[in-house]
PDB file of C-alpha atoms in Angstrom:
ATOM      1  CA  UNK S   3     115.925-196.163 170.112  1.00  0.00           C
ATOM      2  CA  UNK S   4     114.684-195.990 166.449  1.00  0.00           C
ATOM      3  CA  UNK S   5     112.829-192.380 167.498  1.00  0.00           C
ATOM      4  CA  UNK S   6     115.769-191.120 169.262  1.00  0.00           C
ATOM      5  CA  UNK S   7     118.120-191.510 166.432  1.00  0.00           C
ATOM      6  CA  UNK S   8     115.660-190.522 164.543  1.00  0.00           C
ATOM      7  CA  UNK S   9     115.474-187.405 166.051  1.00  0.00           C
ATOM      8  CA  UNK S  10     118.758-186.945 167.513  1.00  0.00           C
ATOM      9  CA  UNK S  11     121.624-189.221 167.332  1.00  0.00           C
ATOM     10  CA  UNK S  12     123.556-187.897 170.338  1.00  0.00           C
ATOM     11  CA  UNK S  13     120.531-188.413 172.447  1.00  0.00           C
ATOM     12  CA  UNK S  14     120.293-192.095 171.478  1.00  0.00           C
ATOM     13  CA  UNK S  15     123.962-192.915 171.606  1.00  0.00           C
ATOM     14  CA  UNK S  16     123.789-191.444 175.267  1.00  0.00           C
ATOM     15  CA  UNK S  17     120.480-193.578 176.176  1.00  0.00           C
ATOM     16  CA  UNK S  18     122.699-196.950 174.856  1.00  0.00           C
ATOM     17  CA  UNK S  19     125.897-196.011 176.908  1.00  0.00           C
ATOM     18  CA  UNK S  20     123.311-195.847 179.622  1.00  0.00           C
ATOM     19  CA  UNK S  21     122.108-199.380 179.014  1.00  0.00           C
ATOM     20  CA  UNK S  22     125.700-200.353 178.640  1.00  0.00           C
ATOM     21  CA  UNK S  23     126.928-198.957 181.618  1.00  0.00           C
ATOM     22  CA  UNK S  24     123.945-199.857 184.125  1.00  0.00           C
ATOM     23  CA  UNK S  25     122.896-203.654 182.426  1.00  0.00           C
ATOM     24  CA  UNK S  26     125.453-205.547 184.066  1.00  0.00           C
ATOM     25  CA  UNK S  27     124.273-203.972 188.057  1.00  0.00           C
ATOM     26  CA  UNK S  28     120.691-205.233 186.601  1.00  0.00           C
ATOM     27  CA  UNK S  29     121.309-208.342 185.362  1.00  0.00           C
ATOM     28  CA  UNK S  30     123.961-209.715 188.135  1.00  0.00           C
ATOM     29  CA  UNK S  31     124.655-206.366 190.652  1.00  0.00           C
ATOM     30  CA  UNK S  32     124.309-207.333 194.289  1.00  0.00           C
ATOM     31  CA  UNK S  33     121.039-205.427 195.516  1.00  0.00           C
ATOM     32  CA  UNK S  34     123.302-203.159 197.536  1.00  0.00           C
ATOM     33  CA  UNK S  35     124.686-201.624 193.802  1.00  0.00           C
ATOM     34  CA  UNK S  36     121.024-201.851 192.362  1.00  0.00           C
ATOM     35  CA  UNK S  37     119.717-199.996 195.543  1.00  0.00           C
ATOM     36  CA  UNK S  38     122.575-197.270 195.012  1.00  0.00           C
ATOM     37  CA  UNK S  39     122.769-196.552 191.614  1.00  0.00           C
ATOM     38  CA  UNK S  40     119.603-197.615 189.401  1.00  0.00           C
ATOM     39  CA  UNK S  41     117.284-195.434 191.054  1.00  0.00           C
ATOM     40  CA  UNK S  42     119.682-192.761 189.887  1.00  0.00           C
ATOM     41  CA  UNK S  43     120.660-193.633 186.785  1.00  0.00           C
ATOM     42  CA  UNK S  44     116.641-193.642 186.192  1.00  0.00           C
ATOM     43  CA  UNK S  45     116.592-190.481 187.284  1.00  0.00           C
ATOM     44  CA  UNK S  46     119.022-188.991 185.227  1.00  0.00           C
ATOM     45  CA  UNK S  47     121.121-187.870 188.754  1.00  0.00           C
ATOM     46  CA  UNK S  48     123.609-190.824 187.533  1.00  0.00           C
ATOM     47  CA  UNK S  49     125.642-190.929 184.408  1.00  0.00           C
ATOM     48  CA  UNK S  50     126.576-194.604 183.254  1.00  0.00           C
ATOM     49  CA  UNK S  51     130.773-195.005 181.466  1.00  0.00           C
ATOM     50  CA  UNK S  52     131.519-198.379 179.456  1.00  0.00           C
ATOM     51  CA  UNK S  53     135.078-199.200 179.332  1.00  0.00           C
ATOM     52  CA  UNK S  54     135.613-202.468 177.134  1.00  0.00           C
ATOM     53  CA  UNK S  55     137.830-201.835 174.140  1.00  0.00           C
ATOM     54  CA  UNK S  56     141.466-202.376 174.286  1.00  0.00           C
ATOM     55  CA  UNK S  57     144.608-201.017 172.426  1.00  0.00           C
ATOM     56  CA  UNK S  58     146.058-204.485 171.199  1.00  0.00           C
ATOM     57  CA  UNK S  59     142.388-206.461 171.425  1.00  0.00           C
ATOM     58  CA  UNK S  60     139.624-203.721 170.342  1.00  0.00           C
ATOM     59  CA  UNK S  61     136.031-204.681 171.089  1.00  0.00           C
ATOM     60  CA  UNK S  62     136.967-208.076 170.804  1.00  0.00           C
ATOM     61  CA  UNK S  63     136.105-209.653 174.374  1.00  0.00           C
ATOM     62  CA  UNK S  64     137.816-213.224 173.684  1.00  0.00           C
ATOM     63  CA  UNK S  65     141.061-211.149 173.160  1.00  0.00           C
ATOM     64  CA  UNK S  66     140.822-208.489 176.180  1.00  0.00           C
ATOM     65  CA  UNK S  67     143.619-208.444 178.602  1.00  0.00           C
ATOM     66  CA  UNK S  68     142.908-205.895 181.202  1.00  0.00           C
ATOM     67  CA  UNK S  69     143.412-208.311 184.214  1.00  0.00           C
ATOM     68  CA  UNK S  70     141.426-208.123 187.842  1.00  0.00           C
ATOM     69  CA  UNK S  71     142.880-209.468 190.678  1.00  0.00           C
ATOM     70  CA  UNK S  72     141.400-210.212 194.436  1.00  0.00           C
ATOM     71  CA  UNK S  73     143.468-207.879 196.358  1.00  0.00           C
ATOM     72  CA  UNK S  74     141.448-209.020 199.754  1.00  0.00           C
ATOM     73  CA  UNK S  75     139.210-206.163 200.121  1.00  0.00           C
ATOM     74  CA  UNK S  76     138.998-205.133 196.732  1.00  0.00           C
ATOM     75  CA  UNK S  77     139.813-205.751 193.583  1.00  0.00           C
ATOM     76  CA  UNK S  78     143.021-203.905 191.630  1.00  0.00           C
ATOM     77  CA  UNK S  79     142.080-203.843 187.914  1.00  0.00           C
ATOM     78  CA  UNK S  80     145.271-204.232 185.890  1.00  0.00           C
ATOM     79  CA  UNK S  81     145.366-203.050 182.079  1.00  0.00           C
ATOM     80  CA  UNK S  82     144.091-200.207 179.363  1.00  0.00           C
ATOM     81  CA  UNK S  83     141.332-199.154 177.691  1.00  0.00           C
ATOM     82  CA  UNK S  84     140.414-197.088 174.861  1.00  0.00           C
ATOM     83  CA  UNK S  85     137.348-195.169 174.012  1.00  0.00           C
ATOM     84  CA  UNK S  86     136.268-195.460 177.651  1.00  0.00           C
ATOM     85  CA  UNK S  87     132.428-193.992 176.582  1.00  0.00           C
ATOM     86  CA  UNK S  88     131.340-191.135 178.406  1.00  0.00           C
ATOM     87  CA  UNK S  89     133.998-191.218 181.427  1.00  0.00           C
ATOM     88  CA  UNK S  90     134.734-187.080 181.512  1.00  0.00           C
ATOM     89  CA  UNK S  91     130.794-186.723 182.579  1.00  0.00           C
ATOM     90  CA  UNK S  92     130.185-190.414 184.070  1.00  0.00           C
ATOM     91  CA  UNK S  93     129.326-190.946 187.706  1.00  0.00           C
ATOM     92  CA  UNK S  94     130.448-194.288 187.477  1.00  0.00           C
ATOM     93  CA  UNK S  95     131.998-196.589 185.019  1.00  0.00           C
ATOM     94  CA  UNK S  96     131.536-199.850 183.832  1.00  0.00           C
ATOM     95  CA  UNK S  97     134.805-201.618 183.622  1.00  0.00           C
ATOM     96  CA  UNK S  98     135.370-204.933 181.962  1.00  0.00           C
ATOM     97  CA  UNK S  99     138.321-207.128 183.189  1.00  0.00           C
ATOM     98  CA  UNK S 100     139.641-210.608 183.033  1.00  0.00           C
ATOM     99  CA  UNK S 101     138.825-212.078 186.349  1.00  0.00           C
ATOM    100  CA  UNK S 102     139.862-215.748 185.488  1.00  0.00           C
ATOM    101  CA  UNK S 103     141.627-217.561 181.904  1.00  0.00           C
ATOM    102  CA  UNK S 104     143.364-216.119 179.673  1.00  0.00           C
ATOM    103  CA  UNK S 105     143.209-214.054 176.251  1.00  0.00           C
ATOM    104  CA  UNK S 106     141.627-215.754 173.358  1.00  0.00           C
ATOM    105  CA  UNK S 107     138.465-216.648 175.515  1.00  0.00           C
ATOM    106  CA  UNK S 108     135.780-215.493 176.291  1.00  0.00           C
ATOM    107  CA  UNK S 109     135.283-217.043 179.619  1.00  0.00           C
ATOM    108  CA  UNK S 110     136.101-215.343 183.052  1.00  0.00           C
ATOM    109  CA  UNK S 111     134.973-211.937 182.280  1.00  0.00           C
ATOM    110  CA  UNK S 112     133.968-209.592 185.107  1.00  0.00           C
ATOM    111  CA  UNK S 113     131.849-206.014 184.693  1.00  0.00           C
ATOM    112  CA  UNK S 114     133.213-203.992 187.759  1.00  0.00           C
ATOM    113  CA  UNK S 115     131.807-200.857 189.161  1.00  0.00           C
ATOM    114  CA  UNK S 116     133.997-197.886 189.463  1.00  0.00           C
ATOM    115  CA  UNK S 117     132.695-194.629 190.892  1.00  0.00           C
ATOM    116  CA  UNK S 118     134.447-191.465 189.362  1.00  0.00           C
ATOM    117  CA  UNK S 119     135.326-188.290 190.309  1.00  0.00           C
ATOM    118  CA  UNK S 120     131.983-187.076 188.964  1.00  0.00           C
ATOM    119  CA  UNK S 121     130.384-189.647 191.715  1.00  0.00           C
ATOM    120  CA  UNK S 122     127.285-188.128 194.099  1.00  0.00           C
TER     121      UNK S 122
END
């Protein structure tokens, strides 16, 4: 990262939104999400969003609101984020939502997966 910024900051602020946005399907991503989006985000073919700053809370992640509830099938995310990183070019975004307890935290915090319009 020290070279890239080095040389170009845009090109290593895009390489960390990458990391950002494709760390949590590494880390704890069912293989099915690994198997369908880190071979393309490797490649390039997939661009990684981070959504985790808030209007009232800011980066803060003790203080976030945005809520997720089990809807059965899915899950509806419930809240608003600022400076969602990358989202107008993103193939998917990275969306961080309470998933369990309450604000002033940081327990029950859940990275979810959301394909955009950009999606392949």
């Amino acid at each position: 990262r020290e070279t890239l910024a080095r040389h170009s900051g845009l090109a290593d602020f895009a390489f960390a939104i990458q990391g950002l946005g494709s760390g949590a399907i590494t880390l704890d991503g069912s293989a099915e999400l690994k198997w369908q989006w880190l071979p393309k985000v490797a490649r390039g073919e997939a661009i990684a969003a981070f959504a985790l700053s808030e209007p009232d809370a800011g980066s803060d992640v003790a203080a976030m609101q945005c809520a997720a509830r089990d809807d059965g099938d899915a899950y509806v995310l419930d809240g608003e984020k600022t400076w969602n990183t990358g989202v107008h070019v993103a193939s998917h975004d990275m969306i961080m939502a309470r998933t369990s307890g309450k604000a002033g935290d940081g327990h029950g915090i859940t990275a979810f997966l959301v394909p955009t319009r950009a999606a392949k």
